[in-house]
GROMACS .gro file of C-alpha atoms in nm:
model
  356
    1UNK     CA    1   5.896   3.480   5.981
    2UNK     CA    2   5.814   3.779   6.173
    3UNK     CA    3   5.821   4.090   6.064
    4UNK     CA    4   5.912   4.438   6.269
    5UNK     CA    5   5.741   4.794   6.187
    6UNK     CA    6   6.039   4.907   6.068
    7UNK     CA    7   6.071   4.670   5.746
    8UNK     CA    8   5.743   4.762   5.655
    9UNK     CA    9   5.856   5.154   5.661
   10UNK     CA   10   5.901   5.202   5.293
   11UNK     CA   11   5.577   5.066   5.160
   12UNK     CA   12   5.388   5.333   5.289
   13UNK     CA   13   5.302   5.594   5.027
   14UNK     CA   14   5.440   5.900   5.272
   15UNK     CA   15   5.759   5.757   5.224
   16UNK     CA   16   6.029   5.730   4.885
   17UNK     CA   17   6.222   5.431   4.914
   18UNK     CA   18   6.461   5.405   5.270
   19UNK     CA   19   6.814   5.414   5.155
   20UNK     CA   20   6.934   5.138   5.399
   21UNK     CA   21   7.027   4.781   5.259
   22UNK     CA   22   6.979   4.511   5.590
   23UNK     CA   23   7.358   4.364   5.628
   24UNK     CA   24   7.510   4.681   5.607
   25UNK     CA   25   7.748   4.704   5.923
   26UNK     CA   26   7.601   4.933   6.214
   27UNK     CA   27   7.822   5.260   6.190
   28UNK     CA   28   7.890   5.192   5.842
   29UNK     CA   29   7.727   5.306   5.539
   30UNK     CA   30   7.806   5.242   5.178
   31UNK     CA   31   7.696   5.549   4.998
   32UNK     CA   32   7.676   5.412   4.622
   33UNK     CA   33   7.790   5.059   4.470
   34UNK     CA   34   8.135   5.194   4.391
   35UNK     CA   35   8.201   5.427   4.724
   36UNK     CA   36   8.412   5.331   4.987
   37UNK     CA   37   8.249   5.269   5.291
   38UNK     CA   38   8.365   5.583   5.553
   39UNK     CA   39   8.348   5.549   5.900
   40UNK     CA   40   8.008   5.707   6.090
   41UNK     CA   41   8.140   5.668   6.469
   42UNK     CA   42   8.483   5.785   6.590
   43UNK     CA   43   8.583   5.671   6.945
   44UNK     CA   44   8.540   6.058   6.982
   45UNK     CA   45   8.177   6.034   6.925
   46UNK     CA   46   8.099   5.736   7.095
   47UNK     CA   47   8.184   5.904   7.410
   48UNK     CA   48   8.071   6.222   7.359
   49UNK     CA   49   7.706   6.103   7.290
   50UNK     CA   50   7.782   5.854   7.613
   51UNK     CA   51   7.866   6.194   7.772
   52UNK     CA   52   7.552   6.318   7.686
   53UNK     CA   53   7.342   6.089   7.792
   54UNK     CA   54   7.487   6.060   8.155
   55UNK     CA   55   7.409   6.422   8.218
   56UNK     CA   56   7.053   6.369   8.080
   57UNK     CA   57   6.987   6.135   8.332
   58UNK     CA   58   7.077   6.358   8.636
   59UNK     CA   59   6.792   6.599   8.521
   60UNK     CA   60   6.546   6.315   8.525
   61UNK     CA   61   6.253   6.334   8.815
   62UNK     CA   62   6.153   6.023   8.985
   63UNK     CA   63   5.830   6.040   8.810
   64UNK     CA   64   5.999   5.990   8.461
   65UNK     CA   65   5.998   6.378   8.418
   66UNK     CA   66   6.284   6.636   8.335
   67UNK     CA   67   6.323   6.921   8.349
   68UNK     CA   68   6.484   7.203   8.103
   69UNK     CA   69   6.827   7.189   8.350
   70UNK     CA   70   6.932   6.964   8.648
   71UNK     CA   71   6.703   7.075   8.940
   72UNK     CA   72   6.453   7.257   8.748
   73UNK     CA   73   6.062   7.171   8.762
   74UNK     CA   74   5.956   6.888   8.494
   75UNK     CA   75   5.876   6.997   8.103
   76UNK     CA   76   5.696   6.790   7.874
   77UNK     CA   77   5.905   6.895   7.549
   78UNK     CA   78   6.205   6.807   7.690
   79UNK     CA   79   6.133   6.497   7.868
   80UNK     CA   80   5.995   6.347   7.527
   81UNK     CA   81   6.344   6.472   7.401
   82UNK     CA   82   6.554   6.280   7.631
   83UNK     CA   83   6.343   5.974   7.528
   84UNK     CA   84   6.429   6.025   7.206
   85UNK     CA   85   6.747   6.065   7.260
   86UNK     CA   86   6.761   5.694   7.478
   87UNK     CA   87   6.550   5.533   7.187
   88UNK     CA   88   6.868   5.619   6.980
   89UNK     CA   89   7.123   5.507   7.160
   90UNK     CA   90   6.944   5.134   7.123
   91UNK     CA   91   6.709   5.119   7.450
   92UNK     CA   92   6.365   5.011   7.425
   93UNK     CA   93   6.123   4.959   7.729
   94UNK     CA   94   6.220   4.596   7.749
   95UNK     CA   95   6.586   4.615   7.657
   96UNK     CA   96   6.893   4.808   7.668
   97UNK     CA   97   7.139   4.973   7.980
   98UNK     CA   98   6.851   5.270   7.976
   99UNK     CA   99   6.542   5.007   7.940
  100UNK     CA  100   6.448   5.138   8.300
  101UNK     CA  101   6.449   5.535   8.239
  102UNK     CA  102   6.245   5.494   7.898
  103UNK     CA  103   5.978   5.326   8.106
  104UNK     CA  104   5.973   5.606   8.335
  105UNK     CA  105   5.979   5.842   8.054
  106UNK     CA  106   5.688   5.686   7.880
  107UNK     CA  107   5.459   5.667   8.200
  108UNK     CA  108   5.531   6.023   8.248
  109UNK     CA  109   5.419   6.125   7.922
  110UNK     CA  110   5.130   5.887   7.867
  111UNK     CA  111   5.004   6.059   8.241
  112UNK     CA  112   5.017   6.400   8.108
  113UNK     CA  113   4.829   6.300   7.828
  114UNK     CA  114   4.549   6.167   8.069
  115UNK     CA  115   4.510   6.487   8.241
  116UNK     CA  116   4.568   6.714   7.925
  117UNK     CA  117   4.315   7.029   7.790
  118UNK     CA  118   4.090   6.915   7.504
  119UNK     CA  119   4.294   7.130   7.284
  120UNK     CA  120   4.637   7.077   7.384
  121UNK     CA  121   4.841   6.851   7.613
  122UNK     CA  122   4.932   7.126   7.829
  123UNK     CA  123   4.785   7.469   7.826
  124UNK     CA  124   5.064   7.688   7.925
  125UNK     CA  125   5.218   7.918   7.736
  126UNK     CA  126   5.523   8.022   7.977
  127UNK     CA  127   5.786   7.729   7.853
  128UNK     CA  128   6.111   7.818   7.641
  129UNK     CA  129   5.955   7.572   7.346
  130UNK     CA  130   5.632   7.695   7.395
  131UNK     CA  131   5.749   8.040   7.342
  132UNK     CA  132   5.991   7.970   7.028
  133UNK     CA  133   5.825   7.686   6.881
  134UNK     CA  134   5.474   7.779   6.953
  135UNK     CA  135   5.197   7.671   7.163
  136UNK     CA  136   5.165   7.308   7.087
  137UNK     CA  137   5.561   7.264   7.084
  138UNK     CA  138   5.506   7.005   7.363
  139UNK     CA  139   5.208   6.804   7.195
  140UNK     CA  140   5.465   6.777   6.869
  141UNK     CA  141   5.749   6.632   7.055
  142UNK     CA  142   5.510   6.421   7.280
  143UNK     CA  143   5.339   6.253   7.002
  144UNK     CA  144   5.696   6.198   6.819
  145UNK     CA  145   5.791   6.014   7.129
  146UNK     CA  146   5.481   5.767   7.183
  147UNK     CA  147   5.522   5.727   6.792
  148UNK     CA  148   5.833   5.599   6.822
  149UNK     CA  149   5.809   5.336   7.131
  150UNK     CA  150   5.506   5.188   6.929
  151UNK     CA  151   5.569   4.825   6.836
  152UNK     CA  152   5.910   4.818   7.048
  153UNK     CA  153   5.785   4.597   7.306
  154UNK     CA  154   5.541   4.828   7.508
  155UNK     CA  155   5.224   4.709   7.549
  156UNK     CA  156   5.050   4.888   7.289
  157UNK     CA  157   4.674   4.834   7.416
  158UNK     CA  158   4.801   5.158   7.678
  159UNK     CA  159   4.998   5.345   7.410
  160UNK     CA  160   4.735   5.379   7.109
  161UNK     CA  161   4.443   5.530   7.273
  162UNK     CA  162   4.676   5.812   7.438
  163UNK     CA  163   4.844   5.836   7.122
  164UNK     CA  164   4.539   5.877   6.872
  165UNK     CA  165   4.429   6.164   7.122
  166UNK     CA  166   4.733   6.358   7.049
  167UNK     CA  167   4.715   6.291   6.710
  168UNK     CA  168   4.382   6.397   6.662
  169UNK     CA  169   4.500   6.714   6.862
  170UNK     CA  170   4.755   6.820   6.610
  171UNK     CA  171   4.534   6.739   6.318
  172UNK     CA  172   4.306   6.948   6.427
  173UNK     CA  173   4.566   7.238   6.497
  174UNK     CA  174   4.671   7.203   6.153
  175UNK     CA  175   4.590   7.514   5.940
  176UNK     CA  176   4.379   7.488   5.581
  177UNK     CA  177   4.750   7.587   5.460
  178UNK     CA  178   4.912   7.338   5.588
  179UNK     CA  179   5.119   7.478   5.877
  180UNK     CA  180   5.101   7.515   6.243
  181UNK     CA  181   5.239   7.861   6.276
  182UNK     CA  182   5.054   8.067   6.492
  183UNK     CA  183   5.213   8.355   6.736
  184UNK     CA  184   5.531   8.185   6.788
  185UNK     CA  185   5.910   8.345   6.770
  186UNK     CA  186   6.037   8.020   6.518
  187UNK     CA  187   5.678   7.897   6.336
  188UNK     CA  188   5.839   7.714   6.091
  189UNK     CA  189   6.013   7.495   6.344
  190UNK     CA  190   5.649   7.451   6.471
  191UNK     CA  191   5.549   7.369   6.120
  192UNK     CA  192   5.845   7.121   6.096
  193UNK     CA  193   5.743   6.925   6.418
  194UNK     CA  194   5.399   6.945   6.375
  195UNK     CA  195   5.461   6.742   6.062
  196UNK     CA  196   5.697   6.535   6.226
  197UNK     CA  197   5.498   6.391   6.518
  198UNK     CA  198   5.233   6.307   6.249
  199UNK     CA  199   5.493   6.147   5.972
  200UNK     CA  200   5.579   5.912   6.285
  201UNK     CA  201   5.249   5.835   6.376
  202UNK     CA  202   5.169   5.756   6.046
  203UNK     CA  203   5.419   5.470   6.025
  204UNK     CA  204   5.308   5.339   6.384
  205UNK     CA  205   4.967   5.298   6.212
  206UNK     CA  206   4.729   5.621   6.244
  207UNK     CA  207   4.562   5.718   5.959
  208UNK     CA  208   4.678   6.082   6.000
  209UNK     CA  209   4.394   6.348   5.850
  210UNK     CA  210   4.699   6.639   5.815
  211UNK     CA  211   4.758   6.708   5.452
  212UNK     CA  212   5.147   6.662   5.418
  213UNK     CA  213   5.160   6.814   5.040
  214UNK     CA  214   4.981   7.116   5.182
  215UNK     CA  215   5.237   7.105   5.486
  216UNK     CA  216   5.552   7.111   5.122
  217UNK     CA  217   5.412   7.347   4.981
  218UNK     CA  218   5.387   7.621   5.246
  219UNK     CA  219   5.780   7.524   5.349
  220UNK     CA  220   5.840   7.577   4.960
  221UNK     CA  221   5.685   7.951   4.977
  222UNK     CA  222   5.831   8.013   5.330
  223UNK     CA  223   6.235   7.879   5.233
  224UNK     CA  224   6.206   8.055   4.885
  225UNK     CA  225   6.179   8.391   5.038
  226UNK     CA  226   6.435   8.298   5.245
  227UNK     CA  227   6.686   8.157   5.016
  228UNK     CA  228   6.603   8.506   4.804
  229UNK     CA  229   6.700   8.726   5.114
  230UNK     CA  230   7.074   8.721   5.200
  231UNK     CA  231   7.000   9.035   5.439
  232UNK     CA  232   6.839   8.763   5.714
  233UNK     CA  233   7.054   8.604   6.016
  234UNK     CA  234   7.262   8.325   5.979
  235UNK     CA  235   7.028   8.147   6.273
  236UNK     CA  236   6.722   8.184   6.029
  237UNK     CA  237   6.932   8.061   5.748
  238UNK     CA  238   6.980   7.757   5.918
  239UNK     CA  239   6.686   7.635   6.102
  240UNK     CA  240   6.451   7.762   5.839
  241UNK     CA  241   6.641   7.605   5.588
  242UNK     CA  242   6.746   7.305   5.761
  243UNK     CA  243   6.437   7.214   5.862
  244UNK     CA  244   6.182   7.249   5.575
  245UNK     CA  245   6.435   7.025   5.361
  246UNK     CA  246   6.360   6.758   5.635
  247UNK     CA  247   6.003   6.740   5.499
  248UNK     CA  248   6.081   6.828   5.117
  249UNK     CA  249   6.346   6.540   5.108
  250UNK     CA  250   6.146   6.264   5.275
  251UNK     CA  251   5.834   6.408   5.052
  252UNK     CA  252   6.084   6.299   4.773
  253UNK     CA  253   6.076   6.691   4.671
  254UNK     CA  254   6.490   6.682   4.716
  255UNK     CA  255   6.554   6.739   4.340
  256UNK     CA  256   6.321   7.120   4.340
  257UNK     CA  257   6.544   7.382   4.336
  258UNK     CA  258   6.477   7.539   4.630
  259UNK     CA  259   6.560   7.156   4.877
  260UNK     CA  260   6.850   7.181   4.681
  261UNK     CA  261   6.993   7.590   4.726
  262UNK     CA  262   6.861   7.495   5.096
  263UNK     CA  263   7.075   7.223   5.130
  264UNK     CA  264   7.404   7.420   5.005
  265UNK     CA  265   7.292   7.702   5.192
  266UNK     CA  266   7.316   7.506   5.501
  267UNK     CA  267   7.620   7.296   5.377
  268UNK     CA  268   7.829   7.632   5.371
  269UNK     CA  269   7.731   7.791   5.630
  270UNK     CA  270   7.839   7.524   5.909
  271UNK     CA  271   8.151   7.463   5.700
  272UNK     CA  272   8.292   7.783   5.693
  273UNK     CA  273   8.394   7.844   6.075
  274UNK     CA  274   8.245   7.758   6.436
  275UNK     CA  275   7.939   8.015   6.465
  276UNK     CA  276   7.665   7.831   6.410
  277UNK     CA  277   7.760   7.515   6.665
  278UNK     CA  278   7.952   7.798   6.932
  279UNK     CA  279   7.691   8.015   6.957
  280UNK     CA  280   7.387   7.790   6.853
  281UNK     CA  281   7.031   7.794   7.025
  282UNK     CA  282   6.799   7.496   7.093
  283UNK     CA  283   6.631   7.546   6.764
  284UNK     CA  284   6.972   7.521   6.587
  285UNK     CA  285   7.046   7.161   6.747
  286UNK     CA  286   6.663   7.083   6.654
  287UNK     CA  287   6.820   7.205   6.294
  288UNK     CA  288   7.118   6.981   6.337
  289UNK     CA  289   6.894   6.659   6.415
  290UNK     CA  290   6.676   6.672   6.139
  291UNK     CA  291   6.931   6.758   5.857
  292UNK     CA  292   7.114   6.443   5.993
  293UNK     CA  293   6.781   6.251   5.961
  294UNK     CA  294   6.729   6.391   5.607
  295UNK     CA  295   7.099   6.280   5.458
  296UNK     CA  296   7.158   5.986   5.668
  297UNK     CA  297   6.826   5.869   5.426
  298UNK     CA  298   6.942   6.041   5.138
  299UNK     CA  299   7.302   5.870   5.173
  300UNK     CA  300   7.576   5.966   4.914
  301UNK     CA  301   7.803   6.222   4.860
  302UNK     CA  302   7.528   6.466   5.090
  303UNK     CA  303   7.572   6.257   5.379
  304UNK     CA  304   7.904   6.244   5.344
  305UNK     CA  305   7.929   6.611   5.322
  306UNK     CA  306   7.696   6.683   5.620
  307UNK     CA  307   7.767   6.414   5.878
  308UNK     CA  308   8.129   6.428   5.917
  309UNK     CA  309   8.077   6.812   5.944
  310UNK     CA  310   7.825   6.813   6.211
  311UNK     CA  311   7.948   6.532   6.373
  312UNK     CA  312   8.258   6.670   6.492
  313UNK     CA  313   8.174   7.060   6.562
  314UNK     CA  314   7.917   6.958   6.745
  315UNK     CA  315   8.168   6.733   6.983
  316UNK     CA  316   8.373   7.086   6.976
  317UNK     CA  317   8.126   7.254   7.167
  318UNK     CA  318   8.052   7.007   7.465
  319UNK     CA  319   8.083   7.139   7.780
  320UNK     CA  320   8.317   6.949   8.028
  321UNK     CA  321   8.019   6.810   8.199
  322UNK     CA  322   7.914   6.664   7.914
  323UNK     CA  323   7.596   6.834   7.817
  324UNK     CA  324   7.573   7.093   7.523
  325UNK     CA  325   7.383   7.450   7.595
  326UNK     CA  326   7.199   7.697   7.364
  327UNK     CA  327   7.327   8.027   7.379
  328UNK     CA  328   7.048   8.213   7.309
  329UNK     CA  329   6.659   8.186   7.285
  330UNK     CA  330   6.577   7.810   7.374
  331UNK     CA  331   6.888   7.800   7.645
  332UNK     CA  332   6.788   7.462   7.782
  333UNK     CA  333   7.090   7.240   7.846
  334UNK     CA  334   6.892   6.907   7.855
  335UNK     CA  335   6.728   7.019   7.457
  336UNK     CA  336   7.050   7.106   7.362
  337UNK     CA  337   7.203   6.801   7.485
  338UNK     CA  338   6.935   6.547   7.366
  339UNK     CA  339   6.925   6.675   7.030
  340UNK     CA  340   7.300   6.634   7.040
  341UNK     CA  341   7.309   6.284   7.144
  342UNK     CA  342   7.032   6.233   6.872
  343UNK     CA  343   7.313   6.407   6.576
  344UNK     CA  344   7.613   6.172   6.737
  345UNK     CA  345   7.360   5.864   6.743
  346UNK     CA  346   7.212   5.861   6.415
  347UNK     CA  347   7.385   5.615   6.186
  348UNK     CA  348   7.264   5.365   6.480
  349UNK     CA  349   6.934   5.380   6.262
  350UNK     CA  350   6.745   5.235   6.577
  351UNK     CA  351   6.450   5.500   6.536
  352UNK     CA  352   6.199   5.385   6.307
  353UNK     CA  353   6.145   5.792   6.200
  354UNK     CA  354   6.502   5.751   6.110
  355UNK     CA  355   6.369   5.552   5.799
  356UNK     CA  356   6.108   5.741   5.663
   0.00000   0.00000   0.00000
């Protein structure tokens, strides 16, 4: 009997045990043994992520680029986004209504890794990601991509050696504290991805020298101060919050007091009214995406808290043209819009980062 990468996820030490139980409906998810089972998809959401994805595809290049809008010059961040975004929705390279377009996508990206800096996969510092997430926001998302089509029918003989050079890129960018901060607007969201793109090449099989307990700790230090200063934004509540309890949860750190003030934090604020999806940025739908990653794992009464939530405020907001744009800071309609589709296409469970 064969068996795929993504059985093998919760062996690995990185990782507590995955949630999921195999013969659990797609869309459905049974939270505890005596839960009823509450529906993931609406027919609202279906379409809305379908939505979604047809505008992503009109700002695809014929070389498997896209750029930040329709029309606009090809960026590396977002291209890897709108694979991601495809790799959710059930394509592959080999199968799927979008099989063709993650090709594309993938050639692109393993290109730009051929002709990339020693340090960095591009050295410009001019993009919106680049200039909110920090320099290496491309190399983050890029190697989250690559580590997610490995094992899913692409030959991996072309994949591996492209990937291990990005991963050795952001090891090396990784700080003796554990972060990847630097001069950026948002570091933490650097921090957050840089830890990311390793955690999924990690499970695709790189032994991956970044110290992920060093990577904790800092987010504990950085969300504490946070949490302890109610004078801040309600933007840095939520991405800074949102974000570092992606790592703390899937480090199995949930039950510390500060995942868990995050968490509420979070909870309340995108509860209360419409401001945080209405007048959201990029890095708050990066926010949205990996809460949703961290309690579709964690399952239970937080998922069924968050999900429903996000879910449907973030269908609210669509524009009529189906794609979703950041009001301030990272503006970019196709970020926006992937990491929408990626919050509307989660419970499909078909990324293998989705599991660890």
């Amino acid at each position: 009997m064969s068996i795929s990468r993504r059985s093998l996820l919760a062996a690995s030490p990185w990782s507590r045990a995955a949630p999921l139980a195999l013969g659990v409906p797609r869309g459905l998810f049974a939270a505890d043994a005596d839960d009823h089972i509450f529906e993931e998809f609406t027919r609202q959401s279906i379409d809305s992520a379908e939505r979604g994805v047809q505008w992503l595809l009109k700002t695809m290049h014929r070389d498997g680029s896209c750029g930040i809008d329709v029309g606009q010059t090809s960026d590396i961040g977002c291209t890897a986004m709108v694979g991601l975004a495809l790799l959710a929705q059930g394509n592959t390279q080999v199968e799927g209504p979008r099989s063709r377009e993650v090709r594309k996508i993938v050639n692109y990206i393993l290109r730009c890794v051929d002709h990339m800096p020693s340090d960095d996969i591009t050295s410009a510092t001019t993009t919106q990601l680049q200039n909110k997430i920090g320099r290496h926001a491309h190399t983050f998302f890029a190697t989250l991509f690559l580590s997610q089509i490995m094992g899913e029918g692409f030959d991996p003989g072309l994949i591996r050696p492209k990937l291990g050079k990005l991963v050795s890129t952001v090891c090396k960018m990784q700080t003796s504290e554990g972060h990847w901060g630097g001069n950026s607007w948002a570091p933490t969201l650097g921090t957050v991805m840089g830890w990311c793109s390793l955690r999924g090449s990690h499970f695709a099989g790189f032994a991956v020298e970044g110290n992920a307990n060093r990577t904790a700790d800092h987010l504990v230090k950085l969300m504490g101060k946070n949490l302890g200063n109610r004078s801040g934004s309600w933007m840095h509540t939520l991405y800074k919050n949102a974000t570092g309890v992606r790592v703390l949860y899937a480090m199995g750190r949930d039950e510390e007091d500060v995942a868990q003030r995050a968490f509420k934090d979070v909870l309340q604020l995108v509860s209360k009214d419409n401001t945080p999806f209405s007048q959201a940025g990029g890095e708050e739908y990066l926010a949205f995406h990996l809460m949703t990653e961290t309690m579709l794992q964690k399952g239970g009464a937080d998922w069924k808290k968050w999900f429903p939530t996000c879910r449907d405020k973030i269908i609210g907001v669509q524009n009529q043209d189906g794609s979703w744009t950041g009001r301030h800071c990272i503006t970019s309609r196709t970020f926006c819009t992937a990491a929408a589709v990626l919050v509307l296409s989660a419970p499909n469970r078909y990324l293998p980062i989705s599991q660890q």
